[in-house]
PDB file of N, CA and C in Angstrom:
ATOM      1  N   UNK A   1     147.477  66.989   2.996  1.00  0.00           N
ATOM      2  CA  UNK A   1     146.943  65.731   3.461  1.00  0.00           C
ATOM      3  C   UNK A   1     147.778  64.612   2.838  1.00  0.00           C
ATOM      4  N   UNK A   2     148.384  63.910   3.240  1.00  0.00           N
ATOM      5  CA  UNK A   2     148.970  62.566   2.901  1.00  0.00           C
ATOM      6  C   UNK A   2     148.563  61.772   2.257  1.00  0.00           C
ATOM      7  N   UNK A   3     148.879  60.670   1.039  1.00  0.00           N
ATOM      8  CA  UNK A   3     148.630  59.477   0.393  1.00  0.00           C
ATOM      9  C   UNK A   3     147.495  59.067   1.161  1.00  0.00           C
ATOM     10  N   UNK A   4     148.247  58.318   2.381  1.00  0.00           N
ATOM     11  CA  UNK A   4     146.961  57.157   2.949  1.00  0.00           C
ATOM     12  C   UNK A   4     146.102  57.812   3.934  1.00  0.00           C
ATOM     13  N   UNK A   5     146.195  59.497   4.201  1.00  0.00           N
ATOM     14  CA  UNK A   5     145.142  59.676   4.617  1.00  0.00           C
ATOM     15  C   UNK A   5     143.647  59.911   3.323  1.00  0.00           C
ATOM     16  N   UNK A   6     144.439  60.330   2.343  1.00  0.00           N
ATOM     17  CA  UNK A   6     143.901  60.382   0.827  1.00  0.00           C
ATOM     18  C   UNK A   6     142.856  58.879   0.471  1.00  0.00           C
ATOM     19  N   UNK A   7     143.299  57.804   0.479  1.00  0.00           N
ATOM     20  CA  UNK A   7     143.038  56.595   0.266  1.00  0.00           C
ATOM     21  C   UNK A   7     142.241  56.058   0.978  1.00  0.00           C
ATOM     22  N   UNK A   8     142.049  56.420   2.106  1.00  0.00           N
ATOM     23  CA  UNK A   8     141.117  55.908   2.981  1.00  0.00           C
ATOM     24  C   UNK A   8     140.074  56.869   3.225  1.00  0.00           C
ATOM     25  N   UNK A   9     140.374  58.063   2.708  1.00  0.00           N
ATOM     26  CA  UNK A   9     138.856  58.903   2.124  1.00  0.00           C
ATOM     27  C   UNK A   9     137.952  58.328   1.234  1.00  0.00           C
ATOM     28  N   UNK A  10     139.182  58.193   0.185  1.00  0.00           N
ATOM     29  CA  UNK A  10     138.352  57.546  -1.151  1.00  0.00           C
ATOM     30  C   UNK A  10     137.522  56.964  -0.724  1.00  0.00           C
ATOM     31  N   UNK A  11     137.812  55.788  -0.261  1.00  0.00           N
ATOM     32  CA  UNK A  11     137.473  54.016   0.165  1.00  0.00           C
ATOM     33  C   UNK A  11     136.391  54.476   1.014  1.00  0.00           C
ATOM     34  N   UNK A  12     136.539  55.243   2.212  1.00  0.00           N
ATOM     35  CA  UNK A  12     135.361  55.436   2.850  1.00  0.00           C
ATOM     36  C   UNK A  12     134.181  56.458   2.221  1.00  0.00           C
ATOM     37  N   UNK A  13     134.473  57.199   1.044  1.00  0.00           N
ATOM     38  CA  UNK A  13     133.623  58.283   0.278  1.00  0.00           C
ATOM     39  C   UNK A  13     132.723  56.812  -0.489  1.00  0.00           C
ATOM     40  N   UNK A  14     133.466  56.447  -1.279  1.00  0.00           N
ATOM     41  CA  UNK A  14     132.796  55.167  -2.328  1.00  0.00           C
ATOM     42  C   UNK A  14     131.758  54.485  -1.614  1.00  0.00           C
ATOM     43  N   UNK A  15     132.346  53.937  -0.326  1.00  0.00           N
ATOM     44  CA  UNK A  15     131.500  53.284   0.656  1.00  0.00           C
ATOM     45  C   UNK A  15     130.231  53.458   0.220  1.00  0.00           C
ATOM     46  N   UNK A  16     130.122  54.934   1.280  1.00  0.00           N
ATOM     47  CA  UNK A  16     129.150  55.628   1.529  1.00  0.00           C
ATOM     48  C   UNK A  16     128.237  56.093  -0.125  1.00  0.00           C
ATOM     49  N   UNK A  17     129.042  56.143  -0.965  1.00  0.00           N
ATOM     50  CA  UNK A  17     127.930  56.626  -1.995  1.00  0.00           C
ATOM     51  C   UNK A  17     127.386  55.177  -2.787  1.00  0.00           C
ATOM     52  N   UNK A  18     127.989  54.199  -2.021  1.00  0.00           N
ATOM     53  CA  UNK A  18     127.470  52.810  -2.855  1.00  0.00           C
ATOM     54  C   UNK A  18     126.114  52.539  -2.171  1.00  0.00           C
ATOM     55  N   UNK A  19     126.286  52.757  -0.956  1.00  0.00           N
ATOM     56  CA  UNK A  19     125.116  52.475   0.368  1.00  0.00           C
ATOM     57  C   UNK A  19     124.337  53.080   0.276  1.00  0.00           C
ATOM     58  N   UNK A  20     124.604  54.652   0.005  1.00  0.00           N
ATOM     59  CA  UNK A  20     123.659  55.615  -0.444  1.00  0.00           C
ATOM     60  C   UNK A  20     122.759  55.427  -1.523  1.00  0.00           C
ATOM     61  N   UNK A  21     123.579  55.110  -2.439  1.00  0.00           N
ATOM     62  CA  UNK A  21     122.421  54.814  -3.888  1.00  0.00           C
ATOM     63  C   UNK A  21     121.994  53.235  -3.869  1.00  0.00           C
ATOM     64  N   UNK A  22     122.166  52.373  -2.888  1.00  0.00           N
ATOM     65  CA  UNK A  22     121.429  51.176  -2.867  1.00  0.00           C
ATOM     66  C   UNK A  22     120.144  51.738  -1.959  1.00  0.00           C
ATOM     67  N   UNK A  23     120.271  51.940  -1.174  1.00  0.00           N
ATOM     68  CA  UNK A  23     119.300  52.359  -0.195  1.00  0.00           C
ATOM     69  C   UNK A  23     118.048  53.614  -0.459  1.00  0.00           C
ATOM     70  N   UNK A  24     119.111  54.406  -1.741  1.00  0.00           N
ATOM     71  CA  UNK A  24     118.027  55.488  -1.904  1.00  0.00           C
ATOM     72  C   UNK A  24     117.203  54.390  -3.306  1.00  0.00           C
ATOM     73  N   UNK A  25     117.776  53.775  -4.189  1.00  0.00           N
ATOM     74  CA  UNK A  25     117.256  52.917  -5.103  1.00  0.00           C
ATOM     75  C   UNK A  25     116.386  52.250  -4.492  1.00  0.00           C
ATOM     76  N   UNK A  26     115.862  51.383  -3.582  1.00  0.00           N
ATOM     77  CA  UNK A  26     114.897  50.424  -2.869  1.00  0.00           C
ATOM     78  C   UNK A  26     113.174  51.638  -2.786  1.00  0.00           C
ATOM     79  N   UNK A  27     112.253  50.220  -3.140  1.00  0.00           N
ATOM     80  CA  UNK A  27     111.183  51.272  -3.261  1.00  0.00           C
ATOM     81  C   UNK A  27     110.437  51.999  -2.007  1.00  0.00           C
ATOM     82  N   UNK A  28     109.691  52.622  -2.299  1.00  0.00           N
ATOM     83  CA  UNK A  28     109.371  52.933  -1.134  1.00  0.00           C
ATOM     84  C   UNK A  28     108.132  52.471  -0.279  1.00  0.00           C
ATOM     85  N   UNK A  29     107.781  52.294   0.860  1.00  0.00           N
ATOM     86  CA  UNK A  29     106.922  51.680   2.064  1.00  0.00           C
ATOM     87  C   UNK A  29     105.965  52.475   2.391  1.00  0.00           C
ATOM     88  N   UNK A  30     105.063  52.454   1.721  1.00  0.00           N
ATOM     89  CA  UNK A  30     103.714  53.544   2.575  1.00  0.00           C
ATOM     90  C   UNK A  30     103.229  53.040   3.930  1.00  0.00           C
ATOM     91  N   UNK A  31     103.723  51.882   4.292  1.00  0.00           N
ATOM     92  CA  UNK A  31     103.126  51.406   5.738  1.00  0.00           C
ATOM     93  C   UNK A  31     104.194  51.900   6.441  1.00  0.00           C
ATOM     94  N   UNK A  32     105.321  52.769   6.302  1.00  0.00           N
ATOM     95  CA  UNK A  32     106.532  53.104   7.275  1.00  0.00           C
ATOM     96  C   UNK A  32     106.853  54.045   6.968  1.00  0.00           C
ATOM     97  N   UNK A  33     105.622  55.328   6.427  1.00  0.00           N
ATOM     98  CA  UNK A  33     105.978  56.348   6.244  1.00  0.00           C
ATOM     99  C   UNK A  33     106.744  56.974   5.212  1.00  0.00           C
ATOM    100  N   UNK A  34     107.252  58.300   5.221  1.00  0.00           N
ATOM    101  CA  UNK A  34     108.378  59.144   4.503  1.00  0.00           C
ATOM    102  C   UNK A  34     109.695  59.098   5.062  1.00  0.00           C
ATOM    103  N   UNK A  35     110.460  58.861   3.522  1.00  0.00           N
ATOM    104  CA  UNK A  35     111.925  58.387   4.035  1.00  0.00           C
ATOM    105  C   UNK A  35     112.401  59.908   5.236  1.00  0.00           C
ATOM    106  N   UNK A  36     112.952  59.579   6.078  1.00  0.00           N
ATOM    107  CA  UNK A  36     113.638  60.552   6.766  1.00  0.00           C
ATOM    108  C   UNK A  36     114.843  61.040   6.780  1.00  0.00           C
ATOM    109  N   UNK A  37     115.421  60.140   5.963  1.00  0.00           N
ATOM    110  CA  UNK A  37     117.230  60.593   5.054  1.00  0.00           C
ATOM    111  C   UNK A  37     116.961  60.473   3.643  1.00  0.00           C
ATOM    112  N   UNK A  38     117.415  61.603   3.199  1.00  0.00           N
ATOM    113  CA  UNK A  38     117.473  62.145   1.788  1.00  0.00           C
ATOM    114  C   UNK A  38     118.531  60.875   1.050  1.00  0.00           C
ATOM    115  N   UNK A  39     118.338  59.800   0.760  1.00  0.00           N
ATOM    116  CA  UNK A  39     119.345  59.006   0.294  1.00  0.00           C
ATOM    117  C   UNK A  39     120.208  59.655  -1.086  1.00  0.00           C
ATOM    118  N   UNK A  40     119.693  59.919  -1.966  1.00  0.00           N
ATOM    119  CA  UNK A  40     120.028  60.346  -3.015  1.00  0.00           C
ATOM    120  C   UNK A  40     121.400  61.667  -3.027  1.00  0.00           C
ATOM    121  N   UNK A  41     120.279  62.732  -2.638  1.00  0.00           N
ATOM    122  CA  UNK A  41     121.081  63.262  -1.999  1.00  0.00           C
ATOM    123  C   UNK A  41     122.449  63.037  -1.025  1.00  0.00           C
ATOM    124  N   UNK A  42     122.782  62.070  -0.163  1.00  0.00           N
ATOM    125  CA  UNK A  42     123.657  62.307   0.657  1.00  0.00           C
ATOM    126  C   UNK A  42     124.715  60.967  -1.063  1.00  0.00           C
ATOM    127  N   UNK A  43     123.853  60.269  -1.720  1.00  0.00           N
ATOM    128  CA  UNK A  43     124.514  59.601  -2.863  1.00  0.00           C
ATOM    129  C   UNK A  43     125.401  60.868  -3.197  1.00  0.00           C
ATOM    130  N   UNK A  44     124.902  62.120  -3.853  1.00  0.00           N
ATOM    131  CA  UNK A  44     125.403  62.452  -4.729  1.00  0.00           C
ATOM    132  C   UNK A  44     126.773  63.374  -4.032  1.00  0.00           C
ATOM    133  N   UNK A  45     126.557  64.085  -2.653  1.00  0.00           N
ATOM    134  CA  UNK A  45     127.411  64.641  -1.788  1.00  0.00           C
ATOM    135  C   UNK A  45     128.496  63.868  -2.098  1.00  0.00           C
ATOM    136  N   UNK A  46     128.927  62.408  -1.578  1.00  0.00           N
ATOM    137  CA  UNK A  46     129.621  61.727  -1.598  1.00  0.00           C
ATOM    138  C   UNK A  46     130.327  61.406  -2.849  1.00  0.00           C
ATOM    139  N   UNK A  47     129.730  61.476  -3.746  1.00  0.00           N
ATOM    140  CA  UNK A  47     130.048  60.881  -5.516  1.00  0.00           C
ATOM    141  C   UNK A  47     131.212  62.805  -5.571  1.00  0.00           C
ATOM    142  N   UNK A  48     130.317  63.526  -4.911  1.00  0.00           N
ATOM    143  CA  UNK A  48     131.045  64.815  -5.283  1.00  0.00           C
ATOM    144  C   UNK A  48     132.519  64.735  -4.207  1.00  0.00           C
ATOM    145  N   UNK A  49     132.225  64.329  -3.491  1.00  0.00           N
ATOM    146  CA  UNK A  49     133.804  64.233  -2.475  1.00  0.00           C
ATOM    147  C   UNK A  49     134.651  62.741  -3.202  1.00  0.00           C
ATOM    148  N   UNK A  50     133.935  62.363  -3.736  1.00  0.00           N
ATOM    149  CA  UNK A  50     134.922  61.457  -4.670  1.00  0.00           C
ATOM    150  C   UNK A  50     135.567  62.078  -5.477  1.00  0.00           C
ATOM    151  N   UNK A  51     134.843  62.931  -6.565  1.00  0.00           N
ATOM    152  CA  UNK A  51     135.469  62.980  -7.429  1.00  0.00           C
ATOM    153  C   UNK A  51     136.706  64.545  -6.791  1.00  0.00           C
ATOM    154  N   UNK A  52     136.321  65.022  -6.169  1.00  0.00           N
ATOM    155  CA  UNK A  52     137.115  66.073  -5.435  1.00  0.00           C
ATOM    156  C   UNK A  52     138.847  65.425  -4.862  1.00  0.00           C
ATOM    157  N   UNK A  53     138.539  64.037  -3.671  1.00  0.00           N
ATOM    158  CA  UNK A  53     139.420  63.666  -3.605  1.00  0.00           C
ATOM    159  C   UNK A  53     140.278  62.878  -4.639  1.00  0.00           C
ATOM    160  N   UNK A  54     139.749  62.302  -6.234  1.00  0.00           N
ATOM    161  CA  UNK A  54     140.266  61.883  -7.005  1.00  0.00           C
ATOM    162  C   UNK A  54     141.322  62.759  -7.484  1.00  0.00           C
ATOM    163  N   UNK A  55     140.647  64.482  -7.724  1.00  0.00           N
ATOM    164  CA  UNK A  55     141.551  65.440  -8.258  1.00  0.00           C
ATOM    165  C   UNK A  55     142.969  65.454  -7.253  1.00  0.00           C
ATOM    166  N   UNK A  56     142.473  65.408  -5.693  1.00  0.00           N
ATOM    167  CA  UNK A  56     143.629  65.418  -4.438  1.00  0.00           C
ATOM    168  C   UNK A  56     144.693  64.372  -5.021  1.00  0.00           C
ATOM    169  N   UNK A  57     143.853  63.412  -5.124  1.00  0.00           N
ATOM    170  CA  UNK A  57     145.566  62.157  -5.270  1.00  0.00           C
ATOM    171  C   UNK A  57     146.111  62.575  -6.515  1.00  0.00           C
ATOM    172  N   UNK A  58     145.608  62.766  -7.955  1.00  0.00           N
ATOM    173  CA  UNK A  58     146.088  62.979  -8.826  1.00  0.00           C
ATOM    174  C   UNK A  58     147.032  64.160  -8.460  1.00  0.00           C
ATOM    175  N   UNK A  59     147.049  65.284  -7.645  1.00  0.00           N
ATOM    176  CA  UNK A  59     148.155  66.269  -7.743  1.00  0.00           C
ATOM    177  C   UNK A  59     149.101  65.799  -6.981  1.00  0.00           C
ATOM    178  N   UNK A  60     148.663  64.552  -5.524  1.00  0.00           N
ATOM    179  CA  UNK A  60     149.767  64.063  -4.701  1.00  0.00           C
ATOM    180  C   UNK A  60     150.692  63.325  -5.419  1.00  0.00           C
ATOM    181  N   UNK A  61     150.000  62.494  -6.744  1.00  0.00           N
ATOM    182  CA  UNK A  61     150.834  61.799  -7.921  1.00  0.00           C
ATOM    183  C   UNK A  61     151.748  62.184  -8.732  1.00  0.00           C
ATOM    184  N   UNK A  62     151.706  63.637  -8.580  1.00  0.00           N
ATOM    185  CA  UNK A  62     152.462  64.531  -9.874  1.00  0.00           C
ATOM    186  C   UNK A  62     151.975  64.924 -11.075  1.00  0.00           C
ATOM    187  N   UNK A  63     150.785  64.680 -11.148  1.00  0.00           N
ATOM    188  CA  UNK A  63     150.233  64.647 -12.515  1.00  0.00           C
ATOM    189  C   UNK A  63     149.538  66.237 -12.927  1.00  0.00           C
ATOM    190  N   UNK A  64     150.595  67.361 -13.603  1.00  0.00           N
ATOM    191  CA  UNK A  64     150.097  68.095 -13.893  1.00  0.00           C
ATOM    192  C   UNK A  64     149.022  68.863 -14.193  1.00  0.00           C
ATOM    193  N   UNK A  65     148.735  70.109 -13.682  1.00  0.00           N
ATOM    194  CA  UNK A  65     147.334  70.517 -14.000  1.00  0.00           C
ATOM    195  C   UNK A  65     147.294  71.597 -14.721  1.00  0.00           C
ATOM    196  N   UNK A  66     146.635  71.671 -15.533  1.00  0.00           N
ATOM    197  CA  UNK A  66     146.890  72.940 -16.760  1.00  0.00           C
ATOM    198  C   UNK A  66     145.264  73.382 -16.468  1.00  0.00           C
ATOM    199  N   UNK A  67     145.552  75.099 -16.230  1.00  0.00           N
ATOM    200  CA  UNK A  67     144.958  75.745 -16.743  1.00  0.00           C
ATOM    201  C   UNK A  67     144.878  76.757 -17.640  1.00  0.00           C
ATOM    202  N   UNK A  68     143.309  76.764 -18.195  1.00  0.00           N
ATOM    203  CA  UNK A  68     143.526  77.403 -19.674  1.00  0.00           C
ATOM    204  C   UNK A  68     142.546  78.955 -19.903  1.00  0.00           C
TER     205      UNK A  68
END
Protein backbone atom coordinates (compact mmCIF):
# COMPACT_ATOMS: atom_id res chain seq x y z
CA UNK A 1 0.00 0.00 0.00
CA UNK A 2 1.55 3.39 -0.73
CA UNK A 3 2.47 6.55 1.53
CA UNK A 4 -0.68 8.54 0.62
CA UNK A 5 -2.83 5.75 0.37
CA UNK A 6 -1.36 5.12 4.10
CA UNK A 7 -2.13 8.81 5.17
CA UNK A 8 -5.39 9.14 4.26
CA UNK A 9 -6.26 5.97 6.25
CA UNK A 10 -4.78 7.43 9.16
CA UNK A 11 -6.70 10.77 8.77
CA UNK A 12 -9.83 8.99 7.94
CA UNK A 13 -9.25 6.11 10.96
CA UNK A 14 -8.65 9.25 13.60
CA UNK A 15 -11.73 10.82 12.12
CA UNK A 16 -13.81 8.19 12.83
CA UNK A 17 -12.46 7.25 16.32
CA UNK A 18 -12.74 11.03 17.38
CA UNK A 19 -16.60 10.94 16.33
CA UNK A 20 -16.86 7.70 17.78
CA UNK A 21 -15.78 8.55 21.27
CA UNK A 22 -17.61 11.99 21.18
CA UNK A 23 -20.78 10.45 20.38
CA UNK A 24 -20.34 7.29 22.42
CA UNK A 25 -19.26 9.93 25.48
CA UNK A 26 -22.77 12.03 25.26
CA UNK A 27 -25.31 10.80 27.85
CA UNK A 28 -27.84 8.84 27.26
CA UNK A 29 -31.87 9.65 26.31
CA UNK A 30 -34.46 7.42 27.85
CA UNK A 31 -37.12 9.32 25.79
CA UNK A 32 -35.23 7.92 22.43
CA UNK A 33 -34.64 4.70 23.49
CA UNK A 34 -31.37 2.27 23.29
CA UNK A 35 -28.41 3.44 21.48
CA UNK A 36 -28.52 1.33 18.22
CA UNK A 37 -24.66 1.77 17.33
CA UNK A 38 -22.27 0.43 19.70
CA UNK A 39 -20.26 3.83 19.79
CA UNK A 40 -17.53 2.75 21.92
CA UNK A 41 -16.99 -0.09 20.40
CA UNK A 42 -16.75 1.00 16.74
CA UNK A 43 -14.23 3.97 19.04
CA UNK A 44 -12.04 1.33 19.87
CA UNK A 45 -12.05 -0.77 16.26
CA UNK A 46 -10.79 2.35 14.82
CA UNK A 47 -8.14 3.44 17.65
CA UNK A 48 -7.04 -0.37 16.74
CA UNK A 49 -6.71 0.36 12.85
CA UNK A 50 -4.81 3.36 13.95
CA UNK A 51 -2.49 2.05 15.73
CA UNK A 52 -2.08 -0.94 13.06
CA UNK A 53 -1.71 1.60 10.26
CA UNK A 54 0.84 3.64 12.45
CA UNK A 55 3.03 0.32 12.54
CA UNK A 56 2.28 0.36 8.26
CA UNK A 57 3.91 3.86 7.79
CA UNK A 58 6.62 3.28 10.23
CA UNK A 59 7.94 0.19 8.01
CA UNK A 60 7.05 2.39 4.69
CA UNK A 61 9.60 4.93 6.61
CA UNK A 62 12.40 2.49 7.06
CA UNK A 63 12.32 2.27 10.51
CA UNK A 64 13.47 -1.09 11.58
CA UNK A 65 11.68 -3.79 13.31
CA UNK A 66 13.33 -6.10 15.69
CA UNK A 67 12.15 -9.10 16.80
CA UNK A 68 13.05 -10.74 19.94
Amino acid sequence: MPLSVTLALIAAAVALTVFAGWRGARPWDPRKGVRMIPWRVIMLLSATGVFILAIHLAALMGMPMRTY
